[in-house]
Amino acid sequence: MKAIGLYRYLPIENEQALQDIEIDKPSVTGYDLLVKVNAVSVNPVDTKVRAPKEQLETLPRVLGWDAAGTVEAIGEQVTGFSVGDEVFYAGDITRSGSNAEYQAVDSRIVGKKPNNLTFSEAAALPLTSITAWEALFERLGISSQSTGNLLIIGGAGGVGSIAIQLAKKLTKLTVIATASRPETIAWCQALGADKVVNHRDDLVEQLHENSINYILCLNDTQGHWQAMTQLVAPQGMICSIVESDQALDMEPLKSKSAGFIWEFMFTRSLYHTADVNKQGELLNELSALVEQGIIKSTIQAQFSPINAENVRKAHALIEQGNTIGKVVVANEQQDAKKE
């Protein structure tokens, strides 16, 4: 089958950074589904894994951790799926990725694609939605009855674009997002943010009169750490998805009895946790919310068809660091909405 892979970790400007290749089509057993991939989206994790380094791969490495497609075959332990089902998922960072004609993926982390979305629109959702959902409702402990203020640092990115919607539509929280450009401010407001502040300016000065019960950091944990520890309310919680190259000073949180927690959406599949099926359940719940018009896709840029050239373009766009919403690469025939 056709795929897009790498042997060396090179700057994205180099045509060998991602190449069109031929590899064996996977077979499936156990809990796996074989999915014919119709659309993928590119996330910062793709560019981080592909980032230049002194490492060679004997066999080509296939990246990609978001996909929407059609089930072609099922393993003997699979339940709840049939051949022909349209699905979407974020995959498993330890396995071969979605930048291929076909992908084998654990059915327990797969959801049924929303019926009212194209494959392109659906592919924009899984990784960012799982991350936002787990961060808000599992790591921060927010519920449908939660009140107070939620600060989302980096509101216009992929995860922020979903987190704003989930918090606004499914909780009683006042949602404060950060953005720094007119177009990103407008995007956050259109998604439902009650207030937008500029993360390039002093957050403490802008928000000192607000009691921030929950903070979700989606950009530069170290750079925002001092502001977050000052802003978080007594007994509040901070969650971040962005690794820090320095140890974070937890001491400022002590007198507030405030907490800090990481969110990494690959944890369940990476460690084969007993509740790995939660991600499939989450995606099915998200799918229902999309079909009800409560949550919308955050696709903002698309390249077609799926090939190395277009995936390189998507990586380059992500590496600029100023994208709004999600970047998708899809096969052209999947662009039209389903009737």
mmCIF file of C-alpha atoms in Angstrom:
data_model
loop_
_atom_site.group_PDB
_atom_site.id
_atom_site.type_symbol
_atom_site.label_atom_id
_atom_site.label_comp_id
_atom_site.label_asym_id
_atom_site.label_seq_id
_atom_site.Cartn_x
_atom_site.Cartn_y
_atom_site.Cartn_z
ATOM 1 C CA MET A 1 0.000 0.000 0.000
ATOM 2 C CA LYS A 2 0.995 3.642 -0.358
ATOM 3 C CA ALA A 3 2.202 5.532 2.705
ATOM 4 C CA ILE A 4 4.177 8.605 3.714
ATOM 5 C CA GLY A 5 7.242 7.881 5.803
ATOM 6 C CA LEU A 6 10.703 8.930 6.866
ATOM 7 C CA TYR A 7 14.108 7.311 7.258
ATOM 8 C CA ARG A 8 15.895 10.386 8.572
ATOM 9 C CA TYR A 9 14.723 13.237 10.783
ATOM 10 C CA LEU A 10 15.178 16.328 8.629
ATOM 11 C CA PRO A 11 13.957 19.921 8.311
ATOM 12 C CA ILE A 12 10.565 19.993 6.639
ATOM 13 C CA GLU A 13 11.990 21.962 3.686
ATOM 14 C CA ASN A 14 13.925 18.832 2.711
ATOM 15 C CA GLU A 15 11.893 16.608 0.371
ATOM 16 C CA GLN A 16 13.287 13.547 2.157
ATOM 17 C CA ALA A 17 11.784 14.697 5.473
ATOM 18 C CA LEU A 18 8.578 12.908 4.440
ATOM 19 C CA GLN A 19 8.514 10.655 1.376
ATOM 20 C CA ASP A 20 5.964 8.733 -0.653
ATOM 21 C CA ILE A 21 6.730 5.068 -0.005
ATOM 22 C CA GLU A 22 5.277 1.566 -0.450
ATOM 23 C CA ILE A 23 4.864 -0.687 2.594
ATOM 24 C CA ASP A 24 2.940 -3.856 3.391
ATOM 25 C CA LYS A 25 -0.771 -3.494 4.048
ATOM 26 C CA PRO A 26 -1.413 -4.476 7.689
ATOM 27 C CA SER A 27 -3.532 -7.441 8.712
ATOM 28 C CA VAL A 28 -5.629 -7.304 11.847
ATOM 29 C CA THR A 29 -6.317 -9.601 14.782
ATOM 30 C CA GLY A 30 -7.547 -9.170 18.352
ATOM 31 C CA TYR A 31 -9.087 -5.781 19.081
ATOM 32 C CA ASP A 32 -7.775 -4.153 15.887
ATOM 33 C CA LEU A 33 -9.672 -2.572 13.039
ATOM 34 C CA LEU A 34 -8.239 -2.157 9.560
ATOM 35 C CA VAL A 35 -9.270 1.311 8.397
ATOM 36 C CA LYS A 36 -9.067 2.725 4.883
ATOM 37 C CA VAL A 37 -7.866 6.253 5.616
ATOM 38 C CA ASN A 38 -9.703 9.058 3.832
ATOM 39 C CA ALA A 39 -8.447 12.100 5.760
ATOM 40 C CA VAL A 40 -5.825 12.916 8.360
ATOM 41 C CA SER A 41 -4.962 15.999 10.353
ATOM 42 C CA VAL A 42 -1.536 17.195 11.434
ATOM 43 C CA ASN A 43 -0.820 18.120 15.053
ATOM 44 C CA PRO A 44 2.181 19.604 16.863
ATOM 45 C CA VAL A 45 3.043 16.068 18.016
ATOM 46 C CA ASP A 46 3.712 15.145 14.371
ATOM 47 C CA THR A 47 6.239 17.931 13.964
ATOM 48 C CA LYS A 48 7.879 17.208 17.338
ATOM 49 C CA VAL A 49 8.376 13.535 16.495
ATOM 50 C CA ARG A 50 9.689 14.441 13.030
ATOM 51 C CA ALA A 51 11.992 17.221 14.308
ATOM 52 C CA PRO A 52 15.628 16.983 13.092
ATOM 53 C CA LYS A 53 17.858 14.679 15.125
ATOM 54 C CA GLU A 54 20.720 12.244 14.610
ATOM 55 C CA GLN A 55 18.704 9.077 14.204
ATOM 56 C CA LEU A 56 18.221 6.701 11.298
ATOM 57 C CA GLU A 57 15.326 4.314 10.722
ATOM 58 C CA THR A 58 16.050 0.948 9.076
ATOM 59 C CA LEU A 59 12.376 0.613 8.177
ATOM 60 C CA PRO A 60 10.367 3.676 7.198
ATOM 61 C CA ARG A 61 8.533 5.348 10.064
ATOM 62 C CA VAL A 62 4.952 6.396 9.345
ATOM 63 C CA LEU A 63 3.605 9.310 11.373
ATOM 64 C CA GLY A 64 0.057 10.582 11.834
ATOM 65 C CA TRP A 65 -2.239 10.611 14.868
ATOM 66 C CA ASP A 66 -5.599 11.729 13.573
ATOM 67 C CA ALA A 67 -7.687 10.004 10.946
ATOM 68 C CA ALA A 68 -11.153 9.445 9.553
ATOM 69 C CA GLY A 69 -11.983 6.564 7.284
ATOM 70 C CA THR A 70 -13.916 3.369 6.646
ATOM 71 C CA VAL A 71 -13.568 -0.007 8.376
ATOM 72 C CA GLU A 72 -12.230 -2.647 5.941
ATOM 73 C CA ALA A 73 -11.671 -5.588 8.320
ATOM 74 C CA ILE A 74 -12.051 -6.425 12.025
ATOM 75 C CA GLY A 75 -10.159 -8.567 14.516
ATOM 76 C CA GLU A 76 -11.822 -11.487 16.280
ATOM 77 C CA GLN A 77 -12.166 -9.617 19.597
ATOM 78 C CA VAL A 78 -13.735 -6.477 18.129
ATOM 79 C CA THR A 79 -17.244 -5.576 19.255
ATOM 80 C CA GLY A 80 -19.453 -2.682 18.200
ATOM 81 C CA PHE A 81 -17.967 -2.245 14.703
ATOM 82 C CA SER A 82 -18.723 -3.724 11.307
ATOM 83 C CA VAL A 83 -17.043 -3.584 7.921
ATOM 84 C CA GLY A 84 -18.194 -0.397 6.194
ATOM 85 C CA ASP A 85 -18.506 1.709 9.350
ATOM 86 C CA GLU A 86 -17.203 5.258 9.050
ATOM 87 C CA VAL A 87 -14.906 6.008 11.976
ATOM 88 C CA PHE A 88 -12.509 8.585 13.438
ATOM 89 C CA TYR A 89 -9.713 8.293 15.975
ATOM 90 C CA ALA A 90 -6.395 9.687 17.265
ATOM 91 C CA GLY A 91 -4.468 6.419 17.296
ATOM 92 C CA ASP A 92 -1.538 5.209 19.372
ATOM 93 C CA ILE A 93 1.873 6.920 19.409
ATOM 94 C CA THR A 94 3.653 3.550 19.714
ATOM 95 C CA ARG A 95 2.246 2.169 16.438
ATOM 96 C CA SER A 96 2.498 2.937 12.743
ATOM 97 C CA GLY A 97 0.530 6.103 12.001
ATOM 98 C CA SER A 98 -2.341 7.286 9.862
ATOM 99 C CA ASN A 99 -0.350 8.736 6.952
ATOM 100 C CA ALA A 100 -1.051 5.640 4.879
ATOM 101 C CA GLU A 101 -3.742 4.107 2.692
ATOM 102 C CA TYR A 102 -4.683 1.677 5.476
ATOM 103 C CA GLN A 103 -4.060 1.658 9.211
ATOM 104 C CA ALA A 104 -4.467 -0.948 11.938
ATOM 105 C CA VAL A 105 -5.858 0.659 15.094
ATOM 106 C CA ASP A 106 -7.216 -0.617 18.421
ATOM 107 C CA SER A 107 -11.003 -0.510 18.163
ATOM 108 C CA ARG A 108 -11.272 0.540 21.808
ATOM 109 C CA ILE A 109 -9.861 3.995 21.009
ATOM 110 C CA VAL A 110 -12.010 4.479 17.890
ATOM 111 C CA GLY A 111 -15.359 6.280 17.579
ATOM 112 C CA LYS A 112 -18.127 6.337 14.969
ATOM 113 C CA LYS A 113 -17.681 9.355 12.684
ATOM 114 C CA PRO A 114 -20.376 12.030 13.003
ATOM 115 C CA ASN A 115 -22.867 11.501 10.192
ATOM 116 C CA ASN A 116 -23.133 15.204 9.422
ATOM 117 C CA LEU A 117 -19.395 15.748 8.834
ATOM 118 C CA THR A 118 -17.166 15.022 5.863
ATOM 119 C CA PHE A 119 -14.127 12.836 6.466
ATOM 120 C CA SER A 120 -12.033 16.018 6.333
ATOM 121 C CA GLU A 121 -14.092 17.741 9.001
ATOM 122 C CA ALA A 122 -14.098 14.636 11.190
ATOM 123 C CA ALA A 123 -10.338 14.101 10.931
ATOM 124 C CA ALA A 124 -9.804 17.511 12.535
ATOM 125 C CA LEU A 125 -11.434 16.409 15.797
ATOM 126 C CA PRO A 126 -10.091 13.290 17.569
ATOM 127 C CA LEU A 127 -6.715 14.180 19.109
ATOM 128 C CA THR A 128 -7.658 17.692 20.151
ATOM 129 C CA SER A 129 -11.076 16.632 21.422
ATOM 130 C CA ILE A 130 -9.720 13.763 23.519
ATOM 131 C CA THR A 131 -7.044 16.066 24.930
ATOM 132 C CA ALA A 132 -9.493 18.839 25.777
ATOM 133 C CA TRP A 133 -12.085 16.430 27.198
ATOM 134 C CA GLU A 134 -9.604 14.580 29.402
ATOM 135 C CA ALA A 135 -8.002 17.829 30.560
ATOM 136 C CA LEU A 136 -11.293 19.472 31.523
ATOM 137 C CA PHE A 137 -13.371 16.628 32.866
ATOM 138 C CA GLU A 138 -10.804 14.117 34.114
ATOM 139 C CA ARG A 139 -7.640 16.031 35.045
ATOM 140 C CA LEU A 140 -9.202 19.310 36.251
ATOM 141 C CA GLY A 141 -12.256 17.543 37.640
ATOM 142 C CA ILE A 142 -14.781 19.881 36.021
ATOM 143 C CA SER A 143 -18.400 18.694 35.858
ATOM 144 C CA SER A 144 -21.573 19.896 34.180
ATOM 145 C CA GLN A 145 -22.432 21.722 37.406
ATOM 146 C CA SER A 146 -19.053 23.427 37.834
ATOM 147 C CA THR A 147 -19.158 27.210 38.206
ATOM 148 C CA GLY A 148 -16.508 29.913 38.429
ATOM 149 C CA ASN A 149 -13.847 30.883 35.909
ATOM 150 C CA LEU A 150 -11.827 28.768 33.485
ATOM 151 C CA LEU A 151 -8.749 30.302 31.840
ATOM 152 C CA ILE A 152 -7.624 28.651 28.589
ATOM 153 C CA ILE A 153 -4.143 29.801 27.574
ATOM 154 C CA GLY A 154 -3.871 29.401 23.796
ATOM 155 C CA GLY A 155 -7.540 29.460 22.919
ATOM 156 C CA ALA A 156 -7.286 29.575 19.121
ATOM 157 C CA GLY A 157 -5.154 26.451 18.638
ATOM 158 C CA GLY A 158 -6.457 22.968 18.000
ATOM 159 C CA VAL A 159 -7.047 21.935 21.619
ATOM 160 C CA GLY A 160 -8.166 25.393 22.720
ATOM 161 C CA SER A 161 -10.744 25.542 19.937
ATOM 162 C CA ILE A 162 -12.405 22.410 21.309
ATOM 163 C CA ALA A 163 -11.893 23.247 24.989
ATOM 164 C CA ILE A 164 -13.735 26.551 24.605
ATOM 165 C CA GLN A 165 -16.711 24.778 23.037
ATOM 166 C CA LEU A 166 -16.835 21.951 25.577
ATOM 167 C CA ALA A 167 -16.553 24.258 28.578
ATOM 168 C CA LYS A 168 -19.109 26.726 27.235
ATOM 169 C CA LYS A 169 -21.664 24.157 26.094
ATOM 170 C CA LEU A 170 -21.331 21.492 28.788
ATOM 171 C CA THR A 171 -20.582 23.424 32.002
ATOM 172 C CA LYS A 172 -21.659 26.563 33.858
ATOM 173 C CA LEU A 173 -18.174 28.064 33.819
ATOM 174 C CA THR A 174 -17.251 31.514 32.595
ATOM 175 C CA VAL A 175 -14.721 30.831 29.846
ATOM 176 C CA ILE A 176 -11.737 33.166 29.505
ATOM 177 C CA ALA A 177 -9.433 32.473 26.561
ATOM 178 C CA THR A 178 -6.154 34.019 25.500
ATOM 179 C CA ALA A 179 -5.339 35.165 21.969
ATOM 180 C CA SER A 180 -3.095 37.880 20.571
ATOM 181 C CA ARG A 181 -4.207 38.688 17.013
ATOM 182 C CA PRO A 182 -7.500 40.158 15.750
ATOM 183 C CA GLU A 183 -8.297 36.976 13.824
ATOM 184 C CA THR A 184 -7.556 34.654 16.776
ATOM 185 C CA ILE A 185 -9.520 36.876 19.158
ATOM 186 C CA ALA A 186 -12.499 36.774 16.787
ATOM 187 C CA TRP A 187 -12.160 32.973 16.465
ATOM 188 C CA CYS A 188 -12.246 32.469 20.250
ATOM 189 C CA GLN A 189 -15.254 34.756 20.583
ATOM 190 C CA ALA A 190 -17.088 32.926 17.788
ATOM 191 C CA LEU A 191 -16.498 29.622 19.592
ATOM 192 C CA GLY A 192 -18.126 31.001 22.747
ATOM 193 C CA ALA A 193 -15.396 32.531 24.924
ATOM 194 C CA ASP A 194 -16.934 34.987 27.395
ATOM 195 C CA LYS A 195 -13.747 37.032 27.557
ATOM 196 C CA VAL A 196 -10.499 37.102 25.575
ATOM 197 C CA VAL A 197 -7.211 38.484 26.928
ATOM 198 C CA ASN A 198 -3.798 38.821 25.300
ATOM 199 C CA HIS A 199 -1.212 36.234 26.400
ATOM 200 C CA ARG A 200 1.565 38.472 25.064
ATOM 201 C CA ASP A 201 0.680 41.041 27.719
ATOM 202 C CA ASP A 202 0.684 40.662 31.512
ATOM 203 C CA LEU A 203 -2.015 38.107 32.329
ATOM 204 C CA VAL A 204 -1.973 38.931 36.030
ATOM 205 C CA GLU A 205 -2.571 42.601 35.296
ATOM 206 C CA GLN A 206 -5.420 41.775 32.905
ATOM 207 C CA LEU A 207 -7.103 39.241 35.198
ATOM 208 C CA HIS A 208 -6.185 40.293 38.739
ATOM 209 C CA GLU A 209 -9.804 41.030 39.605
ATOM 210 C CA ASN A 210 -10.922 37.552 38.555
ATOM 211 C CA SER A 211 -10.759 34.424 40.692
ATOM 212 C CA ILE A 212 -9.481 31.740 38.326
ATOM 213 C CA ASN A 213 -10.714 28.367 39.564
ATOM 214 C CA TYR A 214 -9.328 26.333 36.665
ATOM 215 C CA ILE A 215 -6.450 26.977 34.262
ATOM 216 C CA LEU A 216 -5.772 24.954 31.117
ATOM 217 C CA CYS A 217 -2.341 25.776 29.678
ATOM 218 C CA LEU A 218 -1.907 24.901 26.010
ATOM 219 C CA ASN A 219 1.211 26.959 25.304
ATOM 220 C CA ASP A 220 4.582 27.593 27.000
ATOM 221 C CA THR A 221 4.039 26.132 30.465
ATOM 222 C CA GLN A 222 7.311 27.531 31.801
ATOM 223 C CA GLY A 223 6.706 30.988 30.354
ATOM 224 C CA HIS A 224 3.233 31.267 31.889
ATOM 225 C CA TRP A 225 4.009 29.467 35.154
ATOM 226 C CA GLN A 226 4.488 32.504 37.387
ATOM 227 C CA ALA A 227 1.286 34.107 36.126
ATOM 228 C CA MET A 228 -0.671 30.873 36.522
ATOM 229 C CA THR A 229 0.439 30.314 40.128
ATOM 230 C CA GLN A 230 -0.512 33.885 40.956
ATOM 231 C CA LEU A 231 -3.878 33.733 39.216
ATOM 232 C CA VAL A 232 -5.116 30.317 40.327
ATOM 233 C CA ALA A 233 -7.688 30.558 43.103
ATOM 234 C CA PRO A 234 -7.267 28.895 46.495
ATOM 235 C CA GLN A 235 -8.079 25.205 46.035
ATOM 236 C CA GLY A 236 -7.969 25.724 42.281
ATOM 237 C CA MET A 237 -6.336 23.498 39.648
ATOM 238 C CA ILE A 238 -3.877 23.985 36.792
ATOM 239 C CA CYS A 239 -3.523 21.509 33.918
ATOM 240 C CA SER A 240 -0.978 21.692 31.113
ATOM 241 C CA ILE A 241 -0.330 19.682 27.972
ATOM 242 C CA VAL A 242 3.008 21.338 27.142
ATOM 243 C CA GLU A 243 6.195 19.818 28.531
ATOM 244 C CA SER A 244 8.656 22.127 30.297
ATOM 245 C CA ASP A 245 12.432 21.951 29.864
ATOM 246 C CA GLN A 246 12.820 23.234 33.430
ATOM 247 C CA ALA A 247 11.470 21.962 36.728
ATOM 248 C CA LEU A 248 8.304 23.815 37.724
ATOM 249 C CA ASP A 249 8.317 25.477 41.140
ATOM 250 C CA MET A 250 5.315 24.037 43.013
ATOM 251 C CA GLU A 251 5.928 26.026 46.199
ATOM 252 C CA PRO A 252 3.612 28.948 45.250
ATOM 253 C CA LEU A 253 0.700 26.482 45.107
ATOM 254 C CA LYS A 254 1.152 25.208 48.658
ATOM 255 C CA SER A 255 -0.505 27.995 50.639
ATOM 256 C CA LYS A 256 -3.438 27.935 48.234
ATOM 257 C CA SER A 257 -3.844 24.147 48.449
ATOM 258 C CA ALA A 258 -3.924 24.411 44.669
ATOM 259 C CA GLY A 259 -2.984 21.576 42.365
ATOM 260 C CA PHE A 260 -1.157 20.925 39.115
ATOM 261 C CA ILE A 261 -1.646 17.993 36.751
ATOM 262 C CA TRP A 262 -0.450 16.966 33.290
ATOM 263 C CA GLU A 263 -2.639 15.796 30.425
ATOM 264 C CA PHE A 264 -1.223 13.489 27.726
ATOM 265 C CA MET A 265 -3.853 11.933 25.520
ATOM 266 C CA PHE A 266 -1.683 8.925 24.605
ATOM 267 C CA THR A 267 -1.393 7.757 28.236
ATOM 268 C CA ARG A 268 -4.155 5.160 28.018
ATOM 269 C CA SER A 269 -2.860 3.483 24.856
ATOM 270 C CA LEU A 270 0.808 3.886 25.841
ATOM 271 C CA TYR A 271 0.393 2.125 29.192
ATOM 272 C CA HIS A 272 -2.471 -0.189 28.181
ATOM 273 C CA THR A 273 -4.564 1.092 31.077
ATOM 274 C CA ALA A 274 -7.605 -0.888 32.177
ATOM 275 C CA ASP A 275 -9.863 1.953 31.006
ATOM 276 C CA VAL A 276 -8.388 2.295 27.497
ATOM 277 C CA ASN A 277 -11.908 1.941 26.075
ATOM 278 C CA LYS A 278 -12.802 5.342 27.609
ATOM 279 C CA GLN A 279 -11.356 7.067 24.558
ATOM 280 C CA GLY A 280 -13.676 5.223 22.193
ATOM 281 C CA GLU A 281 -16.624 6.077 24.450
ATOM 282 C CA LEU A 282 -15.523 9.695 24.564
ATOM 283 C CA LEU A 283 -15.336 9.933 20.769
ATOM 284 C CA ASN A 284 -18.820 8.440 20.436
ATOM 285 C CA GLU A 285 -20.143 11.010 22.897
ATOM 286 C CA LEU A 286 -18.384 13.746 20.943
ATOM 287 C CA SER A 287 -19.883 12.396 17.716
ATOM 288 C CA ALA A 288 -23.373 12.709 19.207
ATOM 289 C CA LEU A 289 -22.647 16.303 20.295
ATOM 290 C CA VAL A 290 -21.498 17.152 16.773
ATOM 291 C CA GLU A 291 -24.602 15.585 15.214
ATOM 292 C CA GLN A 292 -26.745 17.639 17.602
ATOM 293 C CA GLY A 293 -24.993 20.834 16.499
ATOM 294 C CA ILE A 294 -23.508 21.448 19.966
ATOM 295 C CA ILE A 295 -19.849 21.034 18.958
ATOM 296 C CA LYS A 296 -18.451 21.945 15.532
ATOM 297 C CA SER A 297 -15.359 20.891 13.625
ATOM 298 C CA THR A 298 -12.371 23.225 13.869
ATOM 299 C CA ILE A 299 -10.902 22.558 10.406
ATOM 300 C CA GLN A 300 -9.391 25.772 9.033
ATOM 301 C CA ALA A 301 -6.935 24.641 6.356
ATOM 302 C CA GLN A 302 -6.853 21.674 3.989
ATOM 303 C CA PHE A 303 -4.500 20.169 1.427
ATOM 304 C CA SER A 304 -5.515 17.459 -1.061
ATOM 305 C CA PRO A 305 -4.829 14.670 -1.824
ATOM 306 C CA ILE A 306 -2.946 12.704 0.837
ATOM 307 C CA ASN A 307 0.669 12.541 -0.361
ATOM 308 C CA ALA A 308 4.102 13.459 0.951
ATOM 309 C CA GLU A 309 4.115 16.899 -0.647
ATOM 310 C CA ASN A 310 0.857 17.920 1.005
ATOM 311 C CA VAL A 311 1.729 16.411 4.374
ATOM 312 C CA ARG A 312 4.998 18.375 4.262
ATOM 313 C CA LYS A 313 2.974 21.527 3.565
ATOM 314 C CA ALA A 314 0.800 20.791 6.598
ATOM 315 C CA HIS A 315 3.876 20.225 8.800
ATOM 316 C CA ALA A 316 5.372 23.508 7.615
ATOM 317 C CA LEU A 317 2.163 25.332 8.437
ATOM 318 C CA ILE A 318 2.057 23.853 11.943
ATOM 319 C CA GLU A 319 5.708 24.722 12.530
ATOM 320 C CA GLN A 320 4.960 28.407 11.923
ATOM 321 C CA GLY A 321 3.218 28.319 15.303
ATOM 322 C CA ASN A 322 0.325 30.609 14.426
ATOM 323 C CA THR A 323 -2.320 28.310 12.986
ATOM 324 C CA ILE A 324 -5.973 28.684 13.934
ATOM 325 C CA GLY A 325 -7.954 25.499 14.512
ATOM 326 C CA LYS A 326 -6.793 22.409 12.602
ATOM 327 C CA VAL A 327 -4.905 21.569 9.398
ATOM 328 C CA VAL A 328 -6.199 18.574 7.422
ATOM 329 C CA VAL A 329 -4.863 16.547 4.499
ATOM 330 C CA ALA A 330 -7.562 14.605 2.664
ATOM 331 C CA ASN A 331 -8.282 12.748 -0.548
ATOM 332 C CA GLU A 332 -10.174 15.060 -2.873
ATOM 333 C CA GLN A 333 -13.125 12.747 -3.422
ATOM 334 C CA GLN A 334 -13.960 12.986 0.288
ATOM 335 C CA ASP A 335 -14.365 16.782 0.337
ATOM 336 C CA ALA A 336 -18.088 16.947 -0.378
ATOM 337 C CA LYS A 337 -20.563 16.625 2.484
ATOM 338 C CA LYS A 338 -22.473 13.377 2.699
ATOM 339 C CA GLU A 339 -26.084 13.540 1.626
#
